[in-house]
Amino acid sequence: MAQYFLDTVWLIPIYALIGGLLAIPWSPGIIRKTGPRPAGYVNVVMTFLSFSHAVLAFPATWNYPPQEVFIRWLSTAGLDLTINLEISAVSVGALIVITGLNFLAQIFAIGYMEMDWGWGRFFSLLGLFEAGLCALALCNDLFFSYVILEILTLGTYLLVGLWFSQPLVVTGARDAFLTKRVGDLFLLMGVLGLWTLSGTWNYAELAEWAATANVDPTIITLVCLGLIAGPMGKCAQFPLHLWLDEAMEGPVPSTILRSSVVVASGAYVLIKLQPVFSLSPVASSTIVAIGAVTAIGASLIAIAQIDIKRCLSYSVSAYMGLVFIAVGTQQDEAALLLVLTHALASALLVMSTGGIVWNSITQDITQLGGLWSRRPISGLAFIVGTLGLIGFPPLGSFWALFKLADGLWTTQPILVGIVIVVNALTAFSLTREFGLIFGGKPKQMSERCPEALWLMVLPMMILSGFVLHLPLVLQSLSLLPDWATLNKDVALLLIWSSIFGCSLSSVIYLGNIPKPIRLPWQGLQDLLAYDFYTPKLYKVTIIFGVAQLSKFADMLDRFVVDGIVNFVGLFSLLGGEGLKYSNNGQTQFYALTVLLGVGFLGACVTWPFWGIQLIDLIF
């Protein structure tokens, strides 16, 4: 039975796509009598079907070699575009995570968007999102991975801009789309450049080619840098990280997927291309540098934010920075484990805070407080998500961070220090957010803030159970190290960094210290609060440059291109007016005029040959 589900696992993206298509009739109001709610129910059923299919197929993949499925799409003029699918334990496991989180997010959305008018459009876009993510998990071809990433970029734009009547939402959708397009443009250059070098886009064949390839170091470095740019945008890495913060203007149910599995889509492609990056030490060092800068910078920025969504968005960027470090140091297993543990814990944190956004007047965490007595389930879910995201044993992220730090312990101790610092800062930031939201006494904005609907609480409870039991699942799959051979130094550093970050933040934000808390130097406070002034840096560099280039193009178009066209038009008008007064009605005069014109044109065309004949006559 498991083998049958494995052979048909390629149907999983189609289930989600069918669910999205079936929701379309309720989007523009074609079906009015039933209301838009059936669109959500149809998608929930199709997503549950996808999840069940993936779960039943997974046992047939464990401890078995990967299988390849080829779907011929286009073959012409020497170009063979065949959709290549890889069915393995990793890809099917990714399907379980994607469909499972999307199933819980859709249940959450039924409660969150109970009174919203955009049900049909929202759930159809969720179906498109799920189909694209599932297809990306199965795809074993770089070109089609790029196509799928473009579809996901479009889906992000449409989902973020769901409430298009709000100016901030429109701005957020536009900025998210354009920022990711910058990385996608360079990624396309890298995809095409890699084809000219290797002659293939198949990930397995690329790994074999990279093992014996002898290419020019400069060319492969440029190609690899182009390939890095795409995942940089998808994973919200510096300097293409602002889109994730802007995208928080969209509905919270879509943020659950965006902060967990959508940002991981770029990391998944990056992991697949790791053998190619190993050909260029410059590219590998660049990946590590980008990850380190983003991890440290985003962690620092997160501790100075007051918006409930922004606090979590920068934590996502920081964690993806650790994934970049893992890929740059050729630790693919650690990178995959980081992606898995982050997806579950981050989705749980977004659900916990999403219920607060749903029935609160403000998203400013400094104006909230005292919600522990009013929202105990949300508070417990936030605690579980926090412990699942930091190095707290025995939960999942502890093992992921331990695997990364242990692999760097003897070779690159500086990177181990970065992992420890980021873990401490993340623990500090999340504990700070918990203290300001759930700790202290109720304030004016949080006096009337009861627990959310059961449709929003139920997914939190289920996902909390998954986060708590993830170590048992990993242990059953033999993916955890033995306690007897554990590197005690690395484990203790992770544990103490988590304790230090949580304890220091608890003393400050759960104690009797007056709030708000400010850093001793106002300049440093503003530097962190305003994202290291990255938006201003964009304005004085990229935006200013594009504006000046646009002005120059406008002047060129108006004064040069339009000037030539207007001159020709004016000359034709004047010539026509002049000829109007030379008409006398005599046919022979018209014939003479045509003859002279043809003669003049012939003389102009044959003038070079005249010069040659004159030279021959003279000499």
CSV table of N, CA and C in Angstrom, one decimal, residues 539 542-560:
chain,number,residue,atom,x,y,z
A,539,LYS,N,17.2,54.5,-0.2
A,539,LYS,CA,16.7,55.7,-0.9
A,539,LYS,C,17.8,56.5,-1.5
A,542,ILE,N,19.9,53.0,-4.3
A,542,ILE,CA,19.2,52.3,-5.4
A,542,ILE,C,18.0,53.2,-5.9
A,543,ILE,N,17.2,53.7,-5.0
A,543,ILE,CA,16.1,54.5,-5.4
A,543,ILE,C,16.5,55.7,-6.1
A,544,PHE,N,17.5,56.4,-5.5
A,544,PHE,CA,18.0,57.6,-6.1
A,544,PHE,C,18.6,57.4,-7.5
A,545,GLY,N,19.4,56.3,-7.6
A,545,GLY,CA,19.9,55.9,-8.9
A,545,GLY,C,18.9,55.6,-10.0
A,546,VAL,N,17.9,54.8,-9.6
A,546,VAL,CA,16.8,54.5,-10.5
A,546,VAL,C,16.0,55.7,-10.9
A,547,ALA,N,15.8,56.7,-9.9
A,547,ALA,CA,15.1,57.9,-10.2
A,547,ALA,C,15.8,58.8,-11.2
A,548,GLN,N,17.1,58.9,-11.0
A,548,GLN,CA,17.9,59.7,-12.0
A,548,GLN,C,18.0,59.1,-13.3
A,549,LEU,N,18.1,57.7,-13.4
A,549,LEU,CA,18.1,57.1,-14.7
A,549,LEU,C,16.8,57.2,-15.4
A,550,SER,N,15.7,57.2,-14.6
A,550,SER,CA,14.4,57.4,-15.2
A,550,SER,C,14.2,58.8,-15.7
A,551,LYS,N,14.7,59.8,-15.0
A,551,LYS,CA,14.6,61.1,-15.5
A,551,LYS,C,15.4,61.3,-16.8
A,552,PHE,N,16.6,60.7,-16.8
A,552,PHE,CA,17.4,60.8,-18.0
A,552,PHE,C,16.7,60.2,-19.2
A,553,ALA,N,16.1,59.0,-19.0
A,553,ALA,CA,15.4,58.3,-20.0
A,553,ALA,C,14.2,59.1,-20.5
A,554,ASP,N,13.5,59.8,-19.6
A,554,ASP,CA,12.4,60.6,-19.9
A,554,ASP,C,12.8,61.8,-20.8
A,555,MET,N,13.9,62.4,-20.4
A,555,MET,CA,14.4,63.6,-21.2
A,555,MET,C,14.9,63.1,-22.6
A,556,LEU,N,15.5,61.9,-22.7
A,556,LEU,CA,15.9,61.4,-23.9
A,556,LEU,C,14.7,61.1,-24.8
A,557,ASP,N,13.7,60.6,-24.2
A,557,ASP,CA,12.5,60.2,-25.0
A,557,ASP,C,11.8,61.5,-25.5
A,558,ARG,N,11.7,62.5,-24.6
A,558,ARG,CA,10.9,63.7,-25.0
A,558,ARG,C,11.7,64.6,-25.9
A,559,PHE,N,13.0,64.7,-25.7
A,559,PHE,CA,13.7,65.7,-26.6
A,559,PHE,C,14.4,65.1,-27.8
A,560,VAL,N,14.8,63.8,-27.7
A,560,VAL,CA,15.5,63.2,-28.8
A,560,VAL,C,14.6,62.4,-29.7
